[in-house]
């Protein structure tokens, strides 16, 4: 199921770079993995795969339930006009960062590579070549503002 459909009822919402990267690794379609290969070396790809596999059944819950719900909450706050500096938004960002660290091991290089792959080819990463890249830009910028102001 497309994450943007899962995240909203009728309005396109953001997809996360890491969620889509992990889905790309698990798909038979090599395009998503190829996009990652341009930004992650073989060791980084191995780490990403290994850490995702080590989560076992929790991987499904985190990728398919918790992460999308966090994005739905954040997008509702954004569309309601809640400032990115609001404590509710900052808590969401904090949890998203915790989840990201579970998959990346906190490796800044892996995180940067996944984000770069998403920015280079946003349609390929979620496996939806027809999906408009703009769907995720505003919500992602909102969360980035919250992240910068959470220190």
Coordinates of N, CA and C in Angstrom, one line a residue:
X1 N 0.9 -1.2 0.0 CA 0.0 0.0 0.0 C 0.9 1.2 0.0
X2 N 0.5 2.2 -0.8 CA 1.3 3.5 -0.8 C 1.2 4.2 0.5
X3 N 2.3 4.7 1.0 CA 2.3 5.4 2.3 C 1.5 6.7 2.2
X4 N 1.5 7.4 1.1 CA 0.7 8.6 1.1 C -0.8 8.3 1.2
X5 N -1.3 7.2 0.6 CA -2.7 6.8 0.7 C -3.0 6.5 2.2
X6 N -2.0 5.8 2.8 CA -2.2 5.3 4.2 C -2.2 6.5 5.1
X7 N -1.5 7.6 4.8 CA -1.4 8.7 5.7 C -2.5 9.7 5.6
X8 N -3.3 9.6 4.6 CA -4.4 10.6 4.5 C -5.6 10.1 3.9
X9 N -6.7 10.7 4.1 CA -7.9 10.3 3.4 C -8.3 11.3 2.4
X10 N -7.7 11.2 1.2 CA -8.0 12.1 0.1 C -6.9 13.1 -0.2
X11 N -6.0 13.4 0.7 CA -5.0 14.4 0.4 C -3.6 13.6 0.5
X12 N -2.7 14.0 -0.5 CA -1.4 13.4 -0.5 C -0.6 13.9 0.7
X13 N 0.1 13.0 1.3 CA 0.9 13.3 2.5 C 2.4 12.8 2.2
X14 N 3.3 13.1 3.1 CA 4.7 12.8 2.9 C 5.0 11.3 3.0
X15 N 6.0 10.9 2.3 CA 6.6 9.6 2.6 C 7.9 9.9 3.2
X16 N 8.4 9.0 4.1 CA 9.7 9.2 4.7 C 10.7 8.5 3.9
X17 N 11.9 9.2 3.9 CA 13.0 8.6 3.1 C 13.4 7.3 3.7
X18 N 13.6 7.1 5.0 CA 14.0 5.9 5.5 C 13.0 4.8 5.3
X19 N 11.7 5.1 5.5 CA 10.7 4.1 5.3 C 10.7 3.6 3.9
X20 N 10.8 4.5 3.0 CA 10.8 4.1 1.6 C 12.1 3.4 1.2
X21 N 13.2 3.8 1.8 CA 14.5 3.1 1.5 C 14.4 1.6 2.0
X22 N 13.8 1.4 3.2 CA 13.7 0.1 3.7 C 12.7 -0.8 2.8
X23 N 11.7 -0.1 2.4 CA 10.8 -0.8 1.5 C 11.5 -1.1 0.2
X24 N 12.3 -0.2 -0.3 CA 13.0 -0.4 -1.6 C 13.9 -1.6 -1.5
X25 N 14.6 -1.7 -0.4 CA 15.5 -2.9 -0.2 C 14.7 -4.2 -0.2
X26 N 13.5 -4.2 0.3 CA 12.7 -5.4 0.4 C 12.0 -5.8 -0.9
X27 N 11.9 -4.8 -1.8 CA 11.1 -5.1 -3.1 C 11.9 -5.9 -4.1
X28 N 11.2 -6.5 -5.0 CA 11.9 -7.2 -6.1 C 12.4 -6.2 -7.1
X29 N 11.7 -5.0 -7.2 CA 12.0 -4.0 -8.1 C 13.4 -3.4 -7.7
X30 N 14.4 -3.5 -8.6 CA 15.7 -3.0 -8.3 C 15.9 -1.5 -8.3
X31 N 14.9 -0.8 -8.9 CA 15.1 0.7 -9.0 C 15.4 1.4 -7.7
X32 N 14.6 1.1 -6.7 CA 14.8 1.8 -5.4 C 16.1 1.4 -4.8
X33 N 16.5 0.2 -4.9 CA 17.8 -0.2 -4.3 C 18.9 0.4 -5.1
X34 N 18.8 0.5 -6.5 CA 19.8 1.2 -7.3 C 19.9 2.7 -6.9
X35 N 18.8 3.3 -6.6 CA 18.9 4.7 -6.1 C 19.7 4.8 -4.8
X36 N 19.5 3.8 -3.9 CA 20.3 3.8 -2.7 C 21.8 3.5 -3.0
X37 N 22.0 2.6 -3.9 CA 23.4 2.3 -4.2 C 24.2 3.5 -4.7
X38 N 23.6 4.4 -5.3 CA 24.3 5.6 -5.7 C 24.8 6.5 -4.5
X39 N 24.2 6.3 -3.4 CA 24.4 7.1 -2.2 C 25.0 6.4 -1.0
X40 N 24.9 5.1 -1.0 CA 25.4 4.3 0.1 C 26.4 3.3 -0.4
X41 N 27.5 3.1 0.3 CA 28.4 2.1 -0.1 C 27.9 0.7 0.3
X42 N 28.6 -0.3 -0.1 CA 28.1 -1.7 0.1 C 28.1 -2.0 1.6
X43 N 29.0 -1.5 2.4 CA 28.9 -1.7 3.9 C 27.7 -1.0 4.5
X44 N 27.4 0.2 4.0 CA 26.3 1.0 4.6 C 25.0 0.2 4.2
X45 N 24.9 -0.3 3.0 CA 23.7 -1.1 2.6 C 23.6 -2.3 3.4
X46 N 24.7 -3.0 3.7 CA 24.7 -4.2 4.5 C 24.2 -3.8 5.9
X47 N 24.7 -2.8 6.5 CA 24.2 -2.3 7.8 C 22.7 -2.1 7.8
X48 N 22.2 -1.3 6.8 CA 20.8 -1.0 6.8 C 20.0 -2.3 6.7
X49 N 20.4 -3.2 5.8 CA 19.6 -4.5 5.7 C 19.7 -5.3 7.0
X50 N 20.9 -5.4 7.6 CA 21.1 -6.2 8.8 C 20.3 -5.6 9.9
X51 N 20.3 -4.3 10.1 CA 19.6 -3.7 11.3 C 18.1 -3.9 11.1
X52 N 17.6 -3.7 9.8 CA 16.2 -3.9 9.6 C 15.7 -5.3 9.8
X53 N 16.5 -6.3 9.4 CA 16.2 -7.7 9.6 C 16.2 -8.1 11.1
X54 N 17.2 -7.5 11.8 CA 17.3 -7.8 13.2 C 16.1 -7.4 14.0
X55 N 15.3 -6.5 13.5 CA 14.1 -6.0 14.2 C 13.0 -7.0 14.2
X56 N 13.1 -8.0 13.3 CA 12.1 -9.1 13.2 C 10.7 -8.5 12.9
X57 N 9.7 -9.1 13.6 CA 8.3 -8.6 13.4 C 8.1 -7.1 13.7
X58 N 8.9 -6.6 14.6 CA 8.8 -5.2 15.0 C 9.0 -4.3 13.8
X59 N 9.8 -4.8 12.8 CA 10.1 -4.0 11.6 C 8.7 -3.6 10.9
X60 N 7.9 -4.6 10.7 CA 6.6 -4.3 10.1 C 5.8 -3.3 10.9
X61 N 5.7 -3.5 12.2 CA 4.9 -2.6 13.0 C 5.5 -1.1 12.9
X62 N 6.8 -1.0 13.0 CA 7.4 0.3 12.9 C 7.2 1.0 11.6
X63 N 7.4 0.2 10.5 CA 7.3 0.8 9.1 C 5.8 1.0 8.7
X64 N 5.0 0.1 9.1 CA 3.6 0.1 8.5 C 2.6 0.7 9.5
X65 N 2.9 0.8 10.7 CA 1.9 1.3 11.7 C 2.4 2.6 12.4
X66 N 3.5 2.5 13.2 CA 3.9 3.6 14.0 C 4.4 4.8 13.2
X67 N 5.3 4.5 12.2 CA 5.9 5.7 11.5 C 4.8 6.4 10.7
X68 N 3.9 5.7 10.0 CA 2.8 6.4 9.3 C 1.9 7.2 10.3
X69 N 1.6 6.7 11.4 CA 0.8 7.4 12.4 C 1.5 8.7 12.9
X70 N 2.8 8.6 13.1 CA 3.5 9.8 13.5 C 3.4 10.9 12.4
X71 N 3.5 10.5 11.1 CA 3.4 11.4 10.0 C 2.0 12.0 10.0
X72 N 1.0 11.1 10.2 CA -0.4 11.6 10.2 C -0.6 12.7 11.2
X73 N -0.1 12.4 12.4 CA -0.2 13.4 13.5 C 0.5 14.7 13.2
X74 N 1.7 14.6 12.7 CA 2.5 15.8 12.4 C 1.8 16.6 11.2
X75 N 1.3 15.9 10.2 CA 0.6 16.6 9.1 C -0.7 17.2 9.6
X76 N -1.4 16.6 10.5 CA -2.6 17.3 11.1 C -2.2 18.5 11.9
X77 N -1.2 18.4 12.6 CA -0.7 19.6 13.4 C -0.3 20.7 12.4
X78 N 0.4 20.3 11.3 CA 0.9 21.3 10.3 C -0.3 22.0 9.7
X79 N -1.2 21.2 9.2 CA -2.4 21.8 8.5 C -3.3 22.6 9.4
X80 N -3.2 22.3 10.7 CA -4.0 23.1 11.7 C -3.3 24.4 12.1
X81 N -2.1 24.6 11.6 CA -1.3 25.8 11.9 C -0.5 25.8 13.1
X82 N -0.3 24.6 13.7 CA 0.6 24.5 14.9 C 2.0 24.8 14.5
X83 N 2.7 25.7 15.2 CA 4.0 26.0 14.9 C 4.9 24.8 15.1
X84 N 6.0 24.7 14.2 CA 6.9 23.6 14.3 C 7.6 23.5 15.6
X85 N 7.7 24.6 16.3 CA 8.3 24.7 17.6 C 7.5 24.1 18.8
X86 N 6.2 23.8 18.5 CA 5.3 23.3 19.5 C 5.8 22.0 20.1
X87 N 5.6 21.8 21.4 CA 6.1 20.6 22.1 C 5.5 19.3 21.5
X88 N 4.3 19.3 21.0 CA 3.7 18.1 20.4 C 4.5 17.7 19.1
X89 N 4.8 18.7 18.3 CA 5.6 18.4 17.1 C 7.0 17.9 17.5
X90 N 7.6 18.6 18.4 CA 8.9 18.2 18.8 C 9.0 16.8 19.4
X91 N 7.9 16.3 20.1 CA 7.9 14.9 20.6 C 7.8 14.0 19.4
X92 N 7.0 14.3 18.4 CA 6.9 13.5 17.2 C 8.2 13.3 16.5
X93 N 8.9 14.4 16.3 CA 10.2 14.4 15.7 C 11.2 13.6 16.5
X94 N 11.1 13.7 17.8 CA 12.0 12.9 18.7 C 11.8 11.4 18.5
X95 N 10.5 11.0 18.4 CA 10.2 9.6 18.2 C 10.7 9.1 16.8
X96 N 10.4 10.0 15.8 CA 10.9 9.6 14.5 C 12.4 9.4 14.4
X97 N 13.1 10.3 15.1 CA 14.6 10.2 15.2 C 15.0 8.9 15.9
X98 N 14.3 8.5 17.0 CA 14.6 7.2 17.7 C 14.4 6.1 16.7
X99 N 13.3 6.1 16.0 CA 13.0 5.0 15.0 C 14.1 4.9 13.9
X100 N 14.5 6.1 13.4 CA 15.5 6.1 12.4 C 16.8 5.5 13.0
X101 N 17.1 5.8 14.2 CA 18.3 5.3 14.8 C 18.3 3.8 14.9
X102 N 17.1 3.2 15.1 CA 17.0 1.8 15.2 C 17.4 1.1 13.9
X103 N 17.1 1.8 12.8 CA 17.4 1.2 11.4 C 18.8 1.6 11.0
X104 N 19.2 2.8 11.3 CA 20.6 3.2 10.8 C 21.7 3.0 11.8
X105 N 21.3 2.7 13.1 CA 22.3 2.6 14.1 C 22.9 4.0 14.5
X106 N 22.1 5.0 14.1 CA 22.6 6.4 14.4 C 23.7 6.8 13.5
X107 N 24.0 6.0 12.4 CA 25.0 6.4 11.4 C 24.6 7.5 10.6
X108 N 25.3 8.7 10.8 CA 24.9 9.9 10.0 C 25.2 9.7 8.5
X109 N 26.1 8.9 8.2 CA 26.4 8.7 6.7 C 25.3 7.9 6.1
X110 N 24.7 6.9 6.8 CA 23.6 6.2 6.2 C 22.4 7.1 6.1
X111 N 22.1 7.8 7.1 CA 21.0 8.8 7.1 C 21.1 9.8 6.0
X112 N 22.3 10.3 5.8 CA 22.5 11.3 4.8 C 22.3 10.7 3.4
X113 N 22.8 9.5 3.2 CA 22.7 8.8 2.0 C 21.3 8.5 1.6
X114 N 20.5 8.0 2.6 CA 19.1 7.7 2.3 C 18.4 9.0 1.9
X115 N 18.6 10.1 2.7 CA 18.0 11.3 2.4 C 18.4 11.8 1.0
X116 N 19.6 11.7 0.6 CA 20.1 12.1 -0.7 C 19.4 11.3 -1.8
X117 N 19.3 10.0 -1.6 CA 18.6 9.1 -2.6 C 17.2 9.5 -2.8
X118 N 16.5 9.9 -1.7 CA 15.1 10.3 -1.7 C 15.0 11.6 -2.5
X119 N 15.9 12.6 -2.2 CA 15.9 13.8 -2.9 C 16.1 13.7 -4.4
X120 N 17.1 12.8 -4.8 CA 17.4 12.6 -6.2 C 16.3 12.0 -7.0
X121 N 15.6 11.0 -6.4 CA 14.6 10.2 -7.1 C 13.4 9.9 -6.2
X122 N 12.6 10.9 -5.8 CA 11.5 10.6 -4.8 C 10.5 9.7 -5.3
X123 N 10.3 9.5 -6.6 CA 9.2 8.6 -7.1 C 9.7 7.2 -7.1
X124 N 11.0 6.9 -7.3 CA 11.5 5.6 -7.4 C 11.5 5.0 -6.0
X125 N 11.9 5.8 -5.0 CA 12.1 5.2 -3.6 C 10.8 4.5 -3.1
X126 N 9.6 5.1 -3.2 CA 8.4 4.4 -2.7 C 7.8 3.5 -3.7
X127 N 8.4 3.4 -4.9 CA 7.9 2.4 -5.9 C 6.8 3.0 -6.7
X128 N 6.6 4.3 -6.7 CA 5.5 4.9 -7.4 C 6.0 6.0 -8.3
X129 N 6.5 5.6 -9.5 CA 7.1 6.6 -10.4 C 6.2 7.7 -10.8
X130 N 4.9 7.5 -10.7 CA 4.0 8.6 -11.1 C 3.7 9.6 -9.9
X131 N 4.1 9.2 -8.7 CA 3.8 10.1 -7.6 C 4.6 11.4 -7.6
X132 N 3.8 12.5 -7.4 CA 4.5 13.8 -7.4 C 5.4 14.0 -6.2
X133 N 6.6 14.5 -6.5 CA 7.6 14.7 -5.4 C 7.2 15.8 -4.5
X134 N 6.4 16.7 -4.9 CA 5.9 17.8 -4.1 C 5.1 17.4 -2.9
X135 N 4.5 16.2 -3.0 CA 3.6 15.7 -1.9 C 4.2 15.7 -0.6
X136 N 5.5 15.5 -0.5 CA 6.1 15.3 0.8 C 6.9 16.6 1.2
X137 N 7.1 17.5 0.3 CA 8.1 18.6 0.6 C 7.6 19.5 1.8
X138 N 6.4 20.0 1.8 CA 5.9 20.9 2.9 C 6.0 20.2 4.3
X139 N 5.4 19.0 4.4 CA 5.4 18.3 5.7 C 6.9 18.0 6.1
X140 N 7.7 17.6 5.2 CA 9.1 17.3 5.5 C 9.8 18.6 6.0
X141 N 9.6 19.7 5.4 CA 10.2 21.0 5.8 C 9.7 21.4 7.2
X142 N 8.4 21.1 7.5 CA 7.8 21.4 8.8 C 8.5 20.6 9.9
X143 N 8.7 19.3 9.6 CA 9.4 18.4 10.6 C 10.9 18.8 10.7
X144 N 11.5 19.2 9.6 CA 12.9 19.7 9.7 C 13.0 20.9 10.5
X145 N 12.0 21.8 10.4 CA 12.0 23.0 11.3 C 11.9 22.6 12.7
X146 N 11.0 21.7 13.0 CA 10.9 21.2 14.4 C 12.2 20.6 14.9
X147 N 12.8 19.8 14.0 CA 14.1 19.2 14.4 C 15.2 20.2 14.7
X148 N 15.3 21.2 13.9 CA 16.3 22.3 14.1 C 16.0 23.0 15.4
X149 N 14.8 23.1 15.8 CA 14.4 23.9 17.0 C 14.2 23.1 18.3
X150 N 14.6 21.8 18.2 CA 14.4 20.9 19.3 C 15.6 20.9 20.3
X151 N 16.7 21.5 19.9 CA 17.9 21.4 20.7 C 17.8 22.3 21.9

